[in-house]
PDB file of C-alpha atoms and ligand atoms in Angstrom:
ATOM      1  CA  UNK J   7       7.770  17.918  -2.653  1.00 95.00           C
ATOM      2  CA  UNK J   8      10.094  17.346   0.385  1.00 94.00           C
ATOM      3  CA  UNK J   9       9.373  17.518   3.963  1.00 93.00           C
ATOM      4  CA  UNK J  10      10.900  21.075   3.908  1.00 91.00           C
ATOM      5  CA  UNK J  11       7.678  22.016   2.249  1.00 94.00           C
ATOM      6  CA  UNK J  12       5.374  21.029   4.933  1.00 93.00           C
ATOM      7  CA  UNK J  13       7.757  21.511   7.815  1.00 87.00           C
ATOM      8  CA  UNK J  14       5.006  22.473  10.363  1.00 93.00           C
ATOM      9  CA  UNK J  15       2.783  19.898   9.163  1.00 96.00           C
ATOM     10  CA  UNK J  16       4.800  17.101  10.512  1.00 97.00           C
ATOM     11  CA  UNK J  17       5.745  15.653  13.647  1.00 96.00           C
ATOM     12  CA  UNK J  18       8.557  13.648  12.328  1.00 96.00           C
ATOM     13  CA  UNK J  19       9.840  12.257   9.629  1.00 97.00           C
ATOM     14  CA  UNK J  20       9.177   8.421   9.766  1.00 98.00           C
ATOM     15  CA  UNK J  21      10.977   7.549   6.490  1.00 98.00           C
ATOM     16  CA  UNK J  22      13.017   9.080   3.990  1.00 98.00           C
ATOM     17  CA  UNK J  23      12.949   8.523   0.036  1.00 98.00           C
ATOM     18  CA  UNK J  24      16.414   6.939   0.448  1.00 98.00           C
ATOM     19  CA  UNK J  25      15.018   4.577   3.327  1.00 98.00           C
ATOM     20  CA  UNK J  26      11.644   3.899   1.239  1.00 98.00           C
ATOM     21  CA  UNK J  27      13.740   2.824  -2.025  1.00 98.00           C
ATOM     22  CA  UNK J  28      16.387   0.652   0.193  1.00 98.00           C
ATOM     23  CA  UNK J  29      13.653  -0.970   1.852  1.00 98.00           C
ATOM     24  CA  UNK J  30      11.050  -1.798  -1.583  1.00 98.00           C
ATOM     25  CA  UNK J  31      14.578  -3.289  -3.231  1.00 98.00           C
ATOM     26  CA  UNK J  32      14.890  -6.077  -0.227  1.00 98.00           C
ATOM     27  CA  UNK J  33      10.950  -6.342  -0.805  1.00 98.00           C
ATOM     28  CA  UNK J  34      11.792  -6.611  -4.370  1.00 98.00           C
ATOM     29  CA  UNK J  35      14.927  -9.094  -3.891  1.00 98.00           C
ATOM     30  CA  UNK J  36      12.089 -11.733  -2.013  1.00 98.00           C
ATOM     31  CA  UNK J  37       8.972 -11.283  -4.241  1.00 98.00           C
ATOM     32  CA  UNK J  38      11.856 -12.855  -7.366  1.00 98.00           C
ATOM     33  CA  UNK J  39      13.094 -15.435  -5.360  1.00 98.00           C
ATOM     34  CA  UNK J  40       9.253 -16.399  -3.966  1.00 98.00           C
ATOM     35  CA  UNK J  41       7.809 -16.183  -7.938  1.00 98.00           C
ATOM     36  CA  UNK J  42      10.966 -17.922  -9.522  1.00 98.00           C
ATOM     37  CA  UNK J  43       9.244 -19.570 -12.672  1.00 97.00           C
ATOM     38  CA  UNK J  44       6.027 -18.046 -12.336  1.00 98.00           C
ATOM     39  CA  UNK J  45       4.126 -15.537 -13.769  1.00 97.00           C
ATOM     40  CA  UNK J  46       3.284 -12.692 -11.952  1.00 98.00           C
ATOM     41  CA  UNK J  47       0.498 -10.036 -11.717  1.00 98.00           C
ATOM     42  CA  UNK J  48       0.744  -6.853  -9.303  1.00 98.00           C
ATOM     43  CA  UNK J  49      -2.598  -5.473  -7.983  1.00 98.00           C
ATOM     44  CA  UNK J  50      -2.135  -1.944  -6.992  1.00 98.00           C
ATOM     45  CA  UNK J  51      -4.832  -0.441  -4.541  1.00 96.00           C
ATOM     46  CA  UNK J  52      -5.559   2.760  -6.279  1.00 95.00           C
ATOM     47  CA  UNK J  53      -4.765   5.488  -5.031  1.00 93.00           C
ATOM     48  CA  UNK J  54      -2.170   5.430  -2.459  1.00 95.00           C
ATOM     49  CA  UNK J  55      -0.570   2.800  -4.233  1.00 97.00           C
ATOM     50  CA  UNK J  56       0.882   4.287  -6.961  1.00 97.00           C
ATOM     51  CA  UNK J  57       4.046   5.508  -5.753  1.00 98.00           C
ATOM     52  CA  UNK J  58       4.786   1.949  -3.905  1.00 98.00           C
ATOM     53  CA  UNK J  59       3.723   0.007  -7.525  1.00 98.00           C
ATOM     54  CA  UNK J  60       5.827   2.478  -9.797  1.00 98.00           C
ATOM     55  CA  UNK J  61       9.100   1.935  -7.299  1.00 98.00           C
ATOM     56  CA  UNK J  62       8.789  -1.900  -6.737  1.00 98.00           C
ATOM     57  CA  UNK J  63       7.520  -2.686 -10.282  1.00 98.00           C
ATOM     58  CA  UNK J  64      10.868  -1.099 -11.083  1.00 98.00           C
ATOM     59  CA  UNK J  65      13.156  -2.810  -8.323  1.00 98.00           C
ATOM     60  CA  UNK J  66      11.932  -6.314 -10.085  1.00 98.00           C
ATOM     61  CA  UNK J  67      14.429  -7.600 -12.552  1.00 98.00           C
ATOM     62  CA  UNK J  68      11.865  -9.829 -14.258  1.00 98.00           C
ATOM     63  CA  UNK J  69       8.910  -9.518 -16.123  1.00 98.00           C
ATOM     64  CA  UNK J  70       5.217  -8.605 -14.168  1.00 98.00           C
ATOM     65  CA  UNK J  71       2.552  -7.448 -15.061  1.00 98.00           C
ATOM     66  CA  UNK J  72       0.155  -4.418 -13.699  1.00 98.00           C
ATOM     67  CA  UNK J  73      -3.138  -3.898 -12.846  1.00 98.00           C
ATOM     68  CA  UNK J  74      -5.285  -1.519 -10.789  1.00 98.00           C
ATOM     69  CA  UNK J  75      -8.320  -1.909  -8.724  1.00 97.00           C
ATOM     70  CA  UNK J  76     -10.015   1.344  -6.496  1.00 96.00           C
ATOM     71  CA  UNK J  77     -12.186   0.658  -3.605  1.00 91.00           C
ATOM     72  CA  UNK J  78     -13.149   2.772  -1.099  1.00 84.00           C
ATOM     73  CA  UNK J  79     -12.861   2.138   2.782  1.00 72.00           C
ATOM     74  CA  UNK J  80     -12.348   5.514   4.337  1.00 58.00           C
ATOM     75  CA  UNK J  81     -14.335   8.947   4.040  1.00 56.00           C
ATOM     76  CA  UNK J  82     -11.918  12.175   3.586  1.00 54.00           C
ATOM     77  CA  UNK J  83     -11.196  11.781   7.560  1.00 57.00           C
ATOM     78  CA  UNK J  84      -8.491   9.844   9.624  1.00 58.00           C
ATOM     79  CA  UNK J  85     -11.180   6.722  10.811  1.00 59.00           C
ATOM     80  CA  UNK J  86     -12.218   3.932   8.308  1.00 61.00           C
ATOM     81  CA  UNK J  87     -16.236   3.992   7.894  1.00 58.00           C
ATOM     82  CA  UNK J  88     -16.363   0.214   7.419  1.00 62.00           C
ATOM     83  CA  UNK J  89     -17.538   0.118   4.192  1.00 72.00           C
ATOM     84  CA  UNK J  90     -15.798  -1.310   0.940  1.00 85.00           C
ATOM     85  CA  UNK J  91     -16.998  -0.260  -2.519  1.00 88.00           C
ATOM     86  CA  UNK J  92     -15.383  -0.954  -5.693  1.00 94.00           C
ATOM     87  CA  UNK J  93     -14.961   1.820  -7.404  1.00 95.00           C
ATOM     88  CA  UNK J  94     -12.644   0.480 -10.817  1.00 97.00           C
ATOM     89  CA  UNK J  95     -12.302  -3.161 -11.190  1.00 98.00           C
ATOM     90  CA  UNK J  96      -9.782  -5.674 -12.567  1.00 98.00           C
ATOM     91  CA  UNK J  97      -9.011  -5.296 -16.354  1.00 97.00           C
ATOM     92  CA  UNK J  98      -7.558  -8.602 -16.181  1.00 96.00           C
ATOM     93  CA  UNK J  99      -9.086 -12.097 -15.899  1.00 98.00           C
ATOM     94  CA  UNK J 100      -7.059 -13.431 -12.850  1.00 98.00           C
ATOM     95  CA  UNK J 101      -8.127 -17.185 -13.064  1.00 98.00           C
ATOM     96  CA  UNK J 102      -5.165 -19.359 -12.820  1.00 98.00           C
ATOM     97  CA  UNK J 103      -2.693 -16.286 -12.472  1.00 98.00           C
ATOM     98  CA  UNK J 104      -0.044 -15.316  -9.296  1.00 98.00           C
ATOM     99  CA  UNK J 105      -1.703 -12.148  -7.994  1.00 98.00           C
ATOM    100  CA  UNK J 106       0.745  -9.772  -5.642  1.00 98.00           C
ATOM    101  CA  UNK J 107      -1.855  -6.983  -4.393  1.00 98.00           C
ATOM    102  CA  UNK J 108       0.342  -4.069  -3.704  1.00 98.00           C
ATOM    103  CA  UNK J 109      -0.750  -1.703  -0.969  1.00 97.00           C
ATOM    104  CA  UNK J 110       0.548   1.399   0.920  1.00 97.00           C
ATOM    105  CA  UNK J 111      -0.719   0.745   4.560  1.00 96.00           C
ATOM    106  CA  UNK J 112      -2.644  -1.930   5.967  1.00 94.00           C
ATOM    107  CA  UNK J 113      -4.509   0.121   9.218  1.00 91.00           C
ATOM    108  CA  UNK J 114      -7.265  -2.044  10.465  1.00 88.00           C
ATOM    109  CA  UNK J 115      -7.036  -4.429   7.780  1.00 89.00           C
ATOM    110  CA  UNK J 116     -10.912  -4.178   6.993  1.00 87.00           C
ATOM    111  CA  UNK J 117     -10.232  -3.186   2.843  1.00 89.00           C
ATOM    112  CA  UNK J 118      -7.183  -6.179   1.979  1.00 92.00           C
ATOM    113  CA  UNK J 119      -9.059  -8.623   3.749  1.00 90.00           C
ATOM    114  CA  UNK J 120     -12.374  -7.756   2.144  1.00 91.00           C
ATOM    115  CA  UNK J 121     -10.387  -7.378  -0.961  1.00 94.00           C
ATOM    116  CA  UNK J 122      -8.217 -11.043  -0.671  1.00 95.00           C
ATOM    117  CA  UNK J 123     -11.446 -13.048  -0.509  1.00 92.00           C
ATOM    118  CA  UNK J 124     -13.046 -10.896  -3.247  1.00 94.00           C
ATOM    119  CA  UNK J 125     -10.127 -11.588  -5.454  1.00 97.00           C
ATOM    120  CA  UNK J 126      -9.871 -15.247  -4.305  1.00 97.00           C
ATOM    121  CA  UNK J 127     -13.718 -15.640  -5.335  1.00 97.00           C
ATOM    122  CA  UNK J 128     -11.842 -15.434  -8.797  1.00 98.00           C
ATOM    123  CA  UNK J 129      -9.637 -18.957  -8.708  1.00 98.00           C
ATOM    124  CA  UNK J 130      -6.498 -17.721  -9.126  1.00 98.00           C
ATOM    125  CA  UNK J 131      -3.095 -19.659  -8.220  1.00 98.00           C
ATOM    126  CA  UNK J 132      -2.562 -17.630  -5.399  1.00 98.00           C
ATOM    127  CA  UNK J 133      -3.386 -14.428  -4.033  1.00 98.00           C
ATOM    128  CA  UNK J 134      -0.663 -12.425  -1.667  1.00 98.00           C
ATOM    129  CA  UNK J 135      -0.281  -9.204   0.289  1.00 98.00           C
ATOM    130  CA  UNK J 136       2.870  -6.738  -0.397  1.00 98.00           C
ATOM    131  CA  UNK J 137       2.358  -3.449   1.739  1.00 97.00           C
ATOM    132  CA  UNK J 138       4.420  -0.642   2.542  1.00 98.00           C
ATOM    133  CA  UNK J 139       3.624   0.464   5.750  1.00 97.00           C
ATOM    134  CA  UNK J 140       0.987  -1.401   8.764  1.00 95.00           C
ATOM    135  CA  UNK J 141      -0.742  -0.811  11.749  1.00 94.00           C
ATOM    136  CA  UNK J 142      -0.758  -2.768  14.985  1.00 87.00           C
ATOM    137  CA  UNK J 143      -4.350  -3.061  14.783  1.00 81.00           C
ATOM    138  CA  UNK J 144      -4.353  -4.908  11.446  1.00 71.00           C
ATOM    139  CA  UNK J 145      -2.619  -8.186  13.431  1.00 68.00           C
ATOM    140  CA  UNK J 146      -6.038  -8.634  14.408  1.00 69.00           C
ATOM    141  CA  UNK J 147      -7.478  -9.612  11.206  1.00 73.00           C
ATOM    142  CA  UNK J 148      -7.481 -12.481   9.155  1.00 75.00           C
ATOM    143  CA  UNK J 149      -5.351 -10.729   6.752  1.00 83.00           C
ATOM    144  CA  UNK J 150      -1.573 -12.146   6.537  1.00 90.00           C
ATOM    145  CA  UNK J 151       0.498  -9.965   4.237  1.00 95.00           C
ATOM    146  CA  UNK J 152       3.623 -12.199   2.982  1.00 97.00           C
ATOM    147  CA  UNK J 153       5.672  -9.207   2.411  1.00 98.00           C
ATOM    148  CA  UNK J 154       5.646  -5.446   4.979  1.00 97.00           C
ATOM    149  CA  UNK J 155       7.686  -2.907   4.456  1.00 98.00           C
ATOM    150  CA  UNK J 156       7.895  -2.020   8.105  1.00 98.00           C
ATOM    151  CA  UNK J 157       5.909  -2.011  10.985  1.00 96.00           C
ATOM    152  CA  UNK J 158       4.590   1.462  12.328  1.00 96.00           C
ATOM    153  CA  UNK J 159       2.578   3.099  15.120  1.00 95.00           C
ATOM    154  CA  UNK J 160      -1.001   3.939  15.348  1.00 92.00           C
ATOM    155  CA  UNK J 161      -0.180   7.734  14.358  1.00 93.00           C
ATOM    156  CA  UNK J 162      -1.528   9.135  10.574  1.00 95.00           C
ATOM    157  CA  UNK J 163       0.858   9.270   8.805  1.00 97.00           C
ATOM    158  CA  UNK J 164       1.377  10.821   4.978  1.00 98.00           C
ATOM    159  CA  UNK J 165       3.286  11.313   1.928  1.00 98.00           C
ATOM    160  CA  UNK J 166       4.614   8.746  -0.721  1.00 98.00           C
ATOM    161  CA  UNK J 167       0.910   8.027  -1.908  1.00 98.00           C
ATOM    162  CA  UNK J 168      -0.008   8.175   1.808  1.00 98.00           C
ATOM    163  CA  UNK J 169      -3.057  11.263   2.175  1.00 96.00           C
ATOM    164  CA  UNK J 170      -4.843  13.244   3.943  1.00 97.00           C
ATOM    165  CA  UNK J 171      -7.510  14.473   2.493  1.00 95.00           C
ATOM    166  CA  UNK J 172      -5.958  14.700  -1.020  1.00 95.00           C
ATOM    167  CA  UNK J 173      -3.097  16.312  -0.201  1.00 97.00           C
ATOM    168  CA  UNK J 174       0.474  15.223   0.935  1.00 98.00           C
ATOM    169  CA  UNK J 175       0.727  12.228  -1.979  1.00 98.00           C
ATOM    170  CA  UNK J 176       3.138  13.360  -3.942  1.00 98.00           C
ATOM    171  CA  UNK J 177       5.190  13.727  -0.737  1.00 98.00           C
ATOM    172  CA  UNK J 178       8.656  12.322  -1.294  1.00 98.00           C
ATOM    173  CA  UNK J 179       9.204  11.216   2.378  1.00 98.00           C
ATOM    174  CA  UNK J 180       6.535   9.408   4.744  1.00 98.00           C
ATOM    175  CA  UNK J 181       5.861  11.585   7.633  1.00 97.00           C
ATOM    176  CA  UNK J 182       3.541  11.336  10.820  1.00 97.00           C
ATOM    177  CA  UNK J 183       0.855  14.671  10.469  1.00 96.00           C
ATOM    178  CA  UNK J 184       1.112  16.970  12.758  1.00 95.00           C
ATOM    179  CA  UNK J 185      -2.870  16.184  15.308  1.00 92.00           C
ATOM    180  CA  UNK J 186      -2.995  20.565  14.542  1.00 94.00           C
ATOM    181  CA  UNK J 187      -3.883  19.949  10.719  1.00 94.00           C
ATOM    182  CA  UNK J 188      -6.170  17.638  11.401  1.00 89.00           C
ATOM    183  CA  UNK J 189      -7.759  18.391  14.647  1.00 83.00           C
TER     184      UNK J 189
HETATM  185  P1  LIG C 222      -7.879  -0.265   6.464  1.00 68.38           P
HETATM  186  O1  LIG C 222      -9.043  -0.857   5.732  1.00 68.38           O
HETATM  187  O2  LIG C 222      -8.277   0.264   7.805  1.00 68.38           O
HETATM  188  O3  LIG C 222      -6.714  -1.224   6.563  1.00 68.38           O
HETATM  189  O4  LIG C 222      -7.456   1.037   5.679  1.00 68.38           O
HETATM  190  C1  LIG C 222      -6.663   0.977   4.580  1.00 68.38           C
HETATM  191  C2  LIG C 222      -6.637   2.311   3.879  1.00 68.38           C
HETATM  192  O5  LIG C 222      -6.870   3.402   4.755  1.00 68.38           O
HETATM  193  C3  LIG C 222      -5.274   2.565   3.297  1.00 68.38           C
HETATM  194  O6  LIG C 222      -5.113   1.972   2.041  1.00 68.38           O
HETATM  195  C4  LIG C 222      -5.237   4.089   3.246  1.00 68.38           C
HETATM  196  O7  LIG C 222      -5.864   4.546   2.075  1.00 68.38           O
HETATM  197  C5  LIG C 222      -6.047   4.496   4.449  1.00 68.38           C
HETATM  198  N1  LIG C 222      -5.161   4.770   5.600  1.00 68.38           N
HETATM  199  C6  LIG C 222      -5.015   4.051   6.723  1.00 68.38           C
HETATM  200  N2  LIG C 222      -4.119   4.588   7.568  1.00 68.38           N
HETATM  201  C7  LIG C 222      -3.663   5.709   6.937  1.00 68.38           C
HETATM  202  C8  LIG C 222      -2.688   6.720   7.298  1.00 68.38           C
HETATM  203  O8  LIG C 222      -2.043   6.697   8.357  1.00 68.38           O
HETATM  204  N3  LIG C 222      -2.501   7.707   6.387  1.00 68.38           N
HETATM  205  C9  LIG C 222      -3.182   7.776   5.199  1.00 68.38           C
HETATM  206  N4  LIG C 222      -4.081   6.851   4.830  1.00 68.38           N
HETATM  207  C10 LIG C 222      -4.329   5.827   5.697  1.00 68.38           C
HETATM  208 MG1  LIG C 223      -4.981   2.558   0.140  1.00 68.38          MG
END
């Protein structure tokens, strides 16, 4: 759906499909020049990840491979609880491989830094962070992401994968909610 549909929703657009596809294809332009030579696995972060994954997988013009992991950090509300679960693991054996873990927004940083050293725990060649979208408050973690999409606000923001509470994913635009749905 388009912003249209949710109008009174949102506050603002942040960022349109145009902007979001423009924007994944310079991501996309660095990640081949970085991996030159090497193979290359993308982690997506199920779920919000999807529509980020199925856009930049695309944008490469090389081979990579895809995988999925789902962990849970947040309850159905707007605050992270603090917790990390895995919910669906690897299907690949990452030992010795190039792992890109493909997010949607890095907020306080709590789930990809939990997640990096999990991963790393696995000896690959390298482990790095590709993410749409992050937070101010996630330059307080140990968490370096090699490759951000842009930096944003504190505000919630949804659509392209992005939630709340289920809904707004398939979202074509990225849009800060409106503090009425929510509040
Ligand atoms: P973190 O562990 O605080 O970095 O939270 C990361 C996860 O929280 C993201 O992958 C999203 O699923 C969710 N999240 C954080 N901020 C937002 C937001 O503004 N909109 C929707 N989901 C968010
Ligand atoms: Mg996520």
């Amino acid at each position: 759906m388009d912003a249209a549909h949710v109008d009174d929703d949102l506050v603002e657009v942040l960022f349109t499909e145009k902007q979001i596809h423009d924007r994944l294809g310079e991501l996309a332009a660095d990640i081949e020049r970085d991996y030159d030579g090497k193979d290359l696995l993308i982690v997506g972060v199920l779920r919000g990840a999807v529509m980020v994954m199925a856009d930049l997988a695309r944008a490469l013009g090389r081979h990579v491979e895809m995988d999925w992991m789902a962990v849970s950090s947040y309850g159905s509300g707007t605050k992270s609880s603090g917790v990390v679960r895995i919910l669906k693991d690897l299907d690949t054996d990452i030992s010795g491989r190039h792992v890109l873990i493909v997010d949607e927004v890095i907020d306080t940083g709590l789930t990809l830094s939990w997640l990096t050293s999990n991963l790393n725990s696995r000896n690959p060649a390298s482990v790095e962070i590709c993410t749409l979208l992050r937070k101010p408050e996630a330059q307080q973690m140990p968490v370096q992401a090699r490759y951000v999409g842009w930096d944003i606000g504190e505000e919630f923001v949804v659509g392209y994968g992005l939630d709340y509470r289920e809904n707004y994913r398939n979202l074509r635009d990225i849009g800060t909610l409106a503090p009425h749905v929510y509040s």
